[in-house]
Short mmCIF file of C-alpha atoms in Angstrom, two decimals:
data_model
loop_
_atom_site.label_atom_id
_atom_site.label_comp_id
_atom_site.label_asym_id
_atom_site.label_seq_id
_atom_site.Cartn_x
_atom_site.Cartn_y
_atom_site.Cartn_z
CA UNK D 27 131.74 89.18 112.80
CA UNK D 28 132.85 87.04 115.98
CA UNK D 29 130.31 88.71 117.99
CA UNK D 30 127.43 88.57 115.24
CA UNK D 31 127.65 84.87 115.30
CA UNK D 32 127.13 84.67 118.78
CA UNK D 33 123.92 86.78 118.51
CA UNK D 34 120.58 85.93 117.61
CA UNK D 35 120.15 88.46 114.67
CA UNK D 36 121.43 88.37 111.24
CA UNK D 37 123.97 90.41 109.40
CA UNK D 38 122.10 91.36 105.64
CA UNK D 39 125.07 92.58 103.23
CA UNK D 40 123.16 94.65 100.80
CA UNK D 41 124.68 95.98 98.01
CA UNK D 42 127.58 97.43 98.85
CA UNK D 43 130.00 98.16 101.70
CA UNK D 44 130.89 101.57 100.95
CA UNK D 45 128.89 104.28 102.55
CA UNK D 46 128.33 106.78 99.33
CA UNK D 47 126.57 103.90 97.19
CA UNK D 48 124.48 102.58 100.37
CA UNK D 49 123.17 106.31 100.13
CA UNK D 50 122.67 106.28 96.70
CA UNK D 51 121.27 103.29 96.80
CA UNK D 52 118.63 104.54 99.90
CA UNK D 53 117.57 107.59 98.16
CA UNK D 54 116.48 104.83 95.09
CA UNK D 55 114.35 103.03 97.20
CA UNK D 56 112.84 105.75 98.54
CA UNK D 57 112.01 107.24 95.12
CA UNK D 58 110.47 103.83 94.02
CA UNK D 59 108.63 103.07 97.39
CA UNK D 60 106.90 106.47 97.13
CA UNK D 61 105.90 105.76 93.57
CA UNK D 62 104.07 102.09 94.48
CA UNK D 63 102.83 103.53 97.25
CA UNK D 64 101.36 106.09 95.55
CA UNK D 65 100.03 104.46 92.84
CA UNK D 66 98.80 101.68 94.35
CA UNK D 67 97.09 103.69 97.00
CA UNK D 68 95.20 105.77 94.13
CA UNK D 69 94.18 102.33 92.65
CA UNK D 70 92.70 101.15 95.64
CA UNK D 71 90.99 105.03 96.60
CA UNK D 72 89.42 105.00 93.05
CA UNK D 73 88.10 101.67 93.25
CA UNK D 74 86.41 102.38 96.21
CA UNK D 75 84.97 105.24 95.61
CA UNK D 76 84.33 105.48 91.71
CA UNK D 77 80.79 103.29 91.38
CA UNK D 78 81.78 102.82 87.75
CA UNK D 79 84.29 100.55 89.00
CA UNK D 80 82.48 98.00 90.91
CA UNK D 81 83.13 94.87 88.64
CA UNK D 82 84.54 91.73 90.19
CA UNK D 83 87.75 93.05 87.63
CA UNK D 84 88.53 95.95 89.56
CA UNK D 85 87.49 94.47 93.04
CA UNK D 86 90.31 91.69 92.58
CA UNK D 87 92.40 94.32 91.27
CA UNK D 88 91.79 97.00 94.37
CA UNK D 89 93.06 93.50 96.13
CA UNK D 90 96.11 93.45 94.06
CA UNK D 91 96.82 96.62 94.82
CA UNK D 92 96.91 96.10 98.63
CA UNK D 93 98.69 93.18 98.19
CA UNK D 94 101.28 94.92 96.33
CA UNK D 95 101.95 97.93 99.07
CA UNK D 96 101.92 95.71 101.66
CA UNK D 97 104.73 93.26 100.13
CA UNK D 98 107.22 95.90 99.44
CA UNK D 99 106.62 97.61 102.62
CA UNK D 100 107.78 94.50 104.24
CA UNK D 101 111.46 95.01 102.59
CA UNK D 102 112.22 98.46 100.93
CA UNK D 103 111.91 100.27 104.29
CA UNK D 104 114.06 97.81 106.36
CA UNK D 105 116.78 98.20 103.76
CA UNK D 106 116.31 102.12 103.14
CA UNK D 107 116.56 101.88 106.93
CA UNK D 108 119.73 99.78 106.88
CA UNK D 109 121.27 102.03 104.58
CA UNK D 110 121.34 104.87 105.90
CA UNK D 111 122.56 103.75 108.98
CA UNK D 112 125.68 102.06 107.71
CA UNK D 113 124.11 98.98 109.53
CA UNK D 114 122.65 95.51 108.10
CA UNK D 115 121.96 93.90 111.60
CA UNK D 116 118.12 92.62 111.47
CA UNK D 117 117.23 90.85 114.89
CA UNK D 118 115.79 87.71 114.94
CA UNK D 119 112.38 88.62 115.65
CA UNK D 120 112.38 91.20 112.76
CA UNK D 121 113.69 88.45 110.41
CA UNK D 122 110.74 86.22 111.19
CA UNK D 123 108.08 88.74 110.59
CA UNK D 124 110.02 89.45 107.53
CA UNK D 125 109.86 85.91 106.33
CA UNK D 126 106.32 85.40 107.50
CA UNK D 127 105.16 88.69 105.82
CA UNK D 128 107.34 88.11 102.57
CA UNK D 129 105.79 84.85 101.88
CA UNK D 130 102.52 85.06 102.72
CA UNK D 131 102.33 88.15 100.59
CA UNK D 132 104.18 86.81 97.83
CA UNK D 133 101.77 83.45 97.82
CA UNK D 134 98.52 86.09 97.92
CA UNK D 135 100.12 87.36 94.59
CA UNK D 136 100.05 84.54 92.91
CA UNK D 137 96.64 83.11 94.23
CA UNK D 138 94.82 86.31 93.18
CA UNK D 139 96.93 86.61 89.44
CA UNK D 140 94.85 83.54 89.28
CA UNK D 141 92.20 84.21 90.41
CA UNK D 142 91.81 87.25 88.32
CA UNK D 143 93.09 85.03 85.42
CA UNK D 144 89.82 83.34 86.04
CA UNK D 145 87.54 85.71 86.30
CA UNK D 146 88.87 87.65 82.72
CA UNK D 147 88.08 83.65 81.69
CA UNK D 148 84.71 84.15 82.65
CA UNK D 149 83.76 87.73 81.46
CA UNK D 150 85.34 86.44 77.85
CA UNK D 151 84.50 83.01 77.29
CA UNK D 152 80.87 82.75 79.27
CA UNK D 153 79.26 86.81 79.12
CA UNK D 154 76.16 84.99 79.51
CA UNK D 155 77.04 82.98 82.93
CA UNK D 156 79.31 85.51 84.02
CA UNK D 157 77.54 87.23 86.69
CA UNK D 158 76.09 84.29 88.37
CA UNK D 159 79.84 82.56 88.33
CA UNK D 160 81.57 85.93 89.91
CA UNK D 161 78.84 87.09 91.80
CA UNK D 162 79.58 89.00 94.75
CA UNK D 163 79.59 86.27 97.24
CA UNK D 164 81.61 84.21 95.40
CA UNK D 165 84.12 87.23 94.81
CA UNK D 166 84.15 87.65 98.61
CA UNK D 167 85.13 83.78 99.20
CA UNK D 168 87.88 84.36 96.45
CA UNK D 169 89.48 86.87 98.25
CA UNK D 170 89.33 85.36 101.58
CA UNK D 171 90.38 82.15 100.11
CA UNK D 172 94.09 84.09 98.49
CA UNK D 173 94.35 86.11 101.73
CA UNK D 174 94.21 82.76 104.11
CA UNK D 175 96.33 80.60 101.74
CA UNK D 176 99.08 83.23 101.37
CA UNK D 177 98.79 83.38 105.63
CA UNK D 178 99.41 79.62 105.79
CA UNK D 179 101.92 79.49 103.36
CA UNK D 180 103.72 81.96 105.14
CA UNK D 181 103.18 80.50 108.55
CA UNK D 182 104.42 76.92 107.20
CA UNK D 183 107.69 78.43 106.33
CA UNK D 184 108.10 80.43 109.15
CA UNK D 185 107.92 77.63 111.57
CA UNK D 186 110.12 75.33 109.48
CA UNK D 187 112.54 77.35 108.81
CA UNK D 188 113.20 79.25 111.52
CA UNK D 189 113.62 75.68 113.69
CA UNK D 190 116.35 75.01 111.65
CA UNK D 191 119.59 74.62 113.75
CA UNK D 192 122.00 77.02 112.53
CA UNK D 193 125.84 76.92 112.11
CA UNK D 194 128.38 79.02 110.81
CA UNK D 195 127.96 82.96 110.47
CA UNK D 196 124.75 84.41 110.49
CA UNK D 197 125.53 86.36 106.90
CA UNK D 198 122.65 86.80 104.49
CA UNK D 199 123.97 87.80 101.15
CA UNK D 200 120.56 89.91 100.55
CA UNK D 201 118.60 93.28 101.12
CA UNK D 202 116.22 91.39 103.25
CA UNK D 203 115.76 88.08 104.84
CA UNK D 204 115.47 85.58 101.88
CA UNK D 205 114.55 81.93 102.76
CA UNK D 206 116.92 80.45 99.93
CA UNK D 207 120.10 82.31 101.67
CA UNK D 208 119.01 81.14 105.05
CA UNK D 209 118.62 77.69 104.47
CA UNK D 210 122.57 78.30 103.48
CA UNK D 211 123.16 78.59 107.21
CA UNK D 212 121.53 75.71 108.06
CA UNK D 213 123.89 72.83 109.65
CA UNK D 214 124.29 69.70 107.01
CA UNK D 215 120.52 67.52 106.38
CA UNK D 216 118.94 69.89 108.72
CA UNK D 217 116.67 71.18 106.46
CA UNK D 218 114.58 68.55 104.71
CA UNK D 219 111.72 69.73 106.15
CA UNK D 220 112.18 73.16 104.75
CA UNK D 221 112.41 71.39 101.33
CA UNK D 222 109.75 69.59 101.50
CA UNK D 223 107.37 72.77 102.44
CA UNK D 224 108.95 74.48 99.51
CA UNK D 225 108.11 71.61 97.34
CA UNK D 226 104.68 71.76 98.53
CA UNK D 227 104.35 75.52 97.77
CA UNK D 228 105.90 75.15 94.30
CA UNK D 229 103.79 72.54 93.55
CA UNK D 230 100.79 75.22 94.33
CA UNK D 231 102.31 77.89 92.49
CA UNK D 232 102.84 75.33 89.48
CA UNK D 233 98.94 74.48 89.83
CA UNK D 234 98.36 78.56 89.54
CA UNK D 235 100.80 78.99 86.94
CA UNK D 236 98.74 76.19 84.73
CA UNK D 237 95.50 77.66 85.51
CA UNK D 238 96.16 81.08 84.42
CA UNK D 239 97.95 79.31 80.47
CA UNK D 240 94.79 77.36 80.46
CA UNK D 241 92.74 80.57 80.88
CA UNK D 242 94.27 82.49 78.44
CA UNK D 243 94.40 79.93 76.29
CA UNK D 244 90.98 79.80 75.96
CA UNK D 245 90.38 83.56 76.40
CA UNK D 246 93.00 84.22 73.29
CA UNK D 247 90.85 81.28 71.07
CA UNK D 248 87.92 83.16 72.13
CA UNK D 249 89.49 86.54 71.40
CA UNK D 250 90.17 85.20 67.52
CA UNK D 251 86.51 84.65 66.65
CA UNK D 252 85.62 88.06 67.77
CA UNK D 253 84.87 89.58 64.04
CA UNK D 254 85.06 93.21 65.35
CA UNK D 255 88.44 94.49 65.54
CA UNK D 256 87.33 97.16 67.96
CA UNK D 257 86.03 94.29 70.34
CA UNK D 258 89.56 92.02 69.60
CA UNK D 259 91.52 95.65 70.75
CA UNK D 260 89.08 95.81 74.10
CA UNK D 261 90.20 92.52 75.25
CA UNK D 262 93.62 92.56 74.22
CA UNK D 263 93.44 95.86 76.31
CA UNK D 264 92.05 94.37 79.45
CA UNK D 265 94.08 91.03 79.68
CA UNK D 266 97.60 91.67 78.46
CA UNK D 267 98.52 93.87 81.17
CA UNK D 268 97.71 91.08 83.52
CA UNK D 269 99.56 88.49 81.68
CA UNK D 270 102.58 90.86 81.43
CA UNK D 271 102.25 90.80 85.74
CA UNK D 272 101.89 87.88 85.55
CA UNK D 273 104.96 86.08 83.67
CA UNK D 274 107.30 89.05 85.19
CA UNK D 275 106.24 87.90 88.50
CA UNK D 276 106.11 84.04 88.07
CA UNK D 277 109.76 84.25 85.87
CA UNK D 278 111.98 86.36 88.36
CA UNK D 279 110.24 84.83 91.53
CA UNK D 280 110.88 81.45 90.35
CA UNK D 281 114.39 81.81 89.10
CA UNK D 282 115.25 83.29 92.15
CA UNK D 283 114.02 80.45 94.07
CA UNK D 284 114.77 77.62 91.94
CA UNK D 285 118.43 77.71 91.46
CA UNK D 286 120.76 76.85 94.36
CA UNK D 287 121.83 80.34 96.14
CA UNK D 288 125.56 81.09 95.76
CA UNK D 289 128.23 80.89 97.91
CA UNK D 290 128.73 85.10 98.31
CA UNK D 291 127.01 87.71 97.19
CA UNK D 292 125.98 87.67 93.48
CA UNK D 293 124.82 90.55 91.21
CA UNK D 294 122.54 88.51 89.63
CA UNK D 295 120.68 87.24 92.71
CA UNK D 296 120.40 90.79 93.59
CA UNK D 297 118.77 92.44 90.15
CA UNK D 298 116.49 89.30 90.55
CA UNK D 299 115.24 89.89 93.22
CA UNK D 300 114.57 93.60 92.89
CA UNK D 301 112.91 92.41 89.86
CA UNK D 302 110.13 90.88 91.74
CA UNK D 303 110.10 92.23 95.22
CA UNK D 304 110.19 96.06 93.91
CA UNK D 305 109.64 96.66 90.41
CA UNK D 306 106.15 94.95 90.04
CA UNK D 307 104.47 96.47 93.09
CA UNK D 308 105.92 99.68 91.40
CA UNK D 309 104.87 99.19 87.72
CA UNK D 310 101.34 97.45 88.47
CA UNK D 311 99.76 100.74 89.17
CA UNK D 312 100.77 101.89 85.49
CA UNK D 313 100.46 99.04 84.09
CA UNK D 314 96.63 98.59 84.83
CA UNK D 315 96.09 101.85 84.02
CA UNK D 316 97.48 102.99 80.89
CA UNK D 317 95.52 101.06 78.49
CA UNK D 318 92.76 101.07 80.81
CA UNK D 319 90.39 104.12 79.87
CA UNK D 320 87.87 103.78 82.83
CA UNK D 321 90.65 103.69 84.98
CA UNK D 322 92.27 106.72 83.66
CA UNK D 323 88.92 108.55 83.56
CA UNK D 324 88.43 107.35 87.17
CA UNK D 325 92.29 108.74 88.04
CA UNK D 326 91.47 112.13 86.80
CA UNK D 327 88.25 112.56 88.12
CA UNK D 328 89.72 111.52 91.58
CA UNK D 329 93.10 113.90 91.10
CA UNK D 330 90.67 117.31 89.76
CA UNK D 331 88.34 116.70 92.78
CA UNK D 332 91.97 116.48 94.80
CA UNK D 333 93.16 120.16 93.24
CA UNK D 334 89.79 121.76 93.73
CA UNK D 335 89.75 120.78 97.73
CA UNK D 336 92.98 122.25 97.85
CA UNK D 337 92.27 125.27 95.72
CA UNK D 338 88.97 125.96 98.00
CA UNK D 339 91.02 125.41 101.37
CA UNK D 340 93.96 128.06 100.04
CA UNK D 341 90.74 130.81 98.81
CA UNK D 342 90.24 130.05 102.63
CA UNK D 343 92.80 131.07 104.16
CA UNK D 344 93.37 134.05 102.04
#
């Protein structure tokens, strides 16, 4: 630990210190990091390629789903990594591209769970307006518009936080390098200006968090008139899987950020943040696609086409 301190890399505890459970624990990830990243990279093929699935809904969703592989690639491997290894030093340059990465991607979440909050606003509550309001060039500023404020977000933080002056031991009581346990190091008043981006960024996520209640607000109002009960079902279909994302996302992310980060390492703060760094990336996939019968049409046309390649390439070689 003396010699850690005098480094410029970080020591990340993890969830245990004994050897059999950091195994156990590796061979988890890896299980669940397969599964997003197989999911979510079947969500974004069949979007692409299916032209039955070419609405602004599944364009912001094919979005989601990049969003989503790319956030927990930025921790699970690390930690797998770390694992395995018997070893939770991260070096200071990994730690800032973990930062940068984790909240830039975390801030693209929420800015597209709004924006696709929006758009379900749209297709409900104005069918007759709704292709001119999420036309295709307005769907293409959307996305650039989540994908640039997640990157500022995450440079903002970067840059404050990592000019923090540190004292004390360089001990993160986390998987990864989480901005509430590093401000912890920080040496006494040193980090006002980390608190104030923070407060800036929660005041944005706030903003998101309203817009997407005031959507469904109106889109569950809307959703009451409807006198078919096949069309209510439809609807209910389409939307609460999003609203399930998005109060998981929004509840654990914000708990974990919101209260003050203990003093040594805390079971809770650990099954929090699982809860949003792993399990929605990992649950998304099925989540959008289990009610969703285009989607699962779209899946099985995508996985049969899959087996017959294969079968044709194996007649091959025989």
């Amino acid at each position: 630990m003396a010699n850690l301190t005098s480094m410029s890399g970080f020591l990340l505890m993890g969830f245990s210190d004994n050897h059999e459970l950091q195994i156990l624990h590796a061979l988890l990830f890896l299980v669940t990091y397969l599964l997003a990243l197989t999911g979510n990279l079947l969500i974004i093929t069949v979007t692409s390629l299916d032209h039955r699935l070419q609405s602004p809904m599944y364009y912001f969703l094919k979005h989601l789903s990049l969003l989503d592989l790319c956030f927990i690639s930025v921790t699970v491997p690390q930690s797998i990594a770390n694992s395995l290894m018997n070893n939770g030093y991260i070096s200071r340059g990994q730690c800032i591209l973990q930062v940068f990465f984790f909240i830039a991607l975390a801030s693209s979440e929420v800015a597209i769970l709004t924006v696709m909050s929006y758009d379900r606003y749209a297709a409900i509550c104005q069918p007759l307006q709704y292709e001119t309001i999420m036309n295709s060039y307005a769907c293409r500023q959307a996305v650039t518009a989540v994908w640039l404020a997640g990157g500022l977000s995450g440079l903002m933080h970067t840059a404050v936080n990592f000019s923090i002056p540190l004292c004390g031991e360089r001990v993160i009581h986390q998987f990864f390098c989480d901005v509430p346990q590093m401000l912890k190091l920080a040496c006494s008043h040193e980090f006002i200006n980390e608190i104030a981006v923070a407060a800036f960024t929660t005041s944005a996520a706030f903003i998101c968090l309203v817009s997407i209640v005031l959507s469904y607000i109106r889109i569950f109002s809307t959703v009451l008139r409807i006198p078919s009960a096949e069309g209510r079902t439809k609807v209910f279909t389409t939307c609460l899987p999003h609203l399930f994302v998005v109060t998981f996302f929004l509840s654990t992310a914000g708990f974990e950020f919101l209260h003050p980060p203990s003093d040594s390492q805390s079971a809770m703060d650990l099954m929090f943040s699982i809860f949003y760094t792993v399990i929605p990336p990992t649950l998304n996939p099925v989540i959008y696609s289990l009610r969703n019968e285009a989607m699962k049409a779209a899946l099985r046309k995508v996985l049969s086409k899959g087996e017959f390649s294969q079968r044709k390439i194996y007649l091959k070689a025989i």
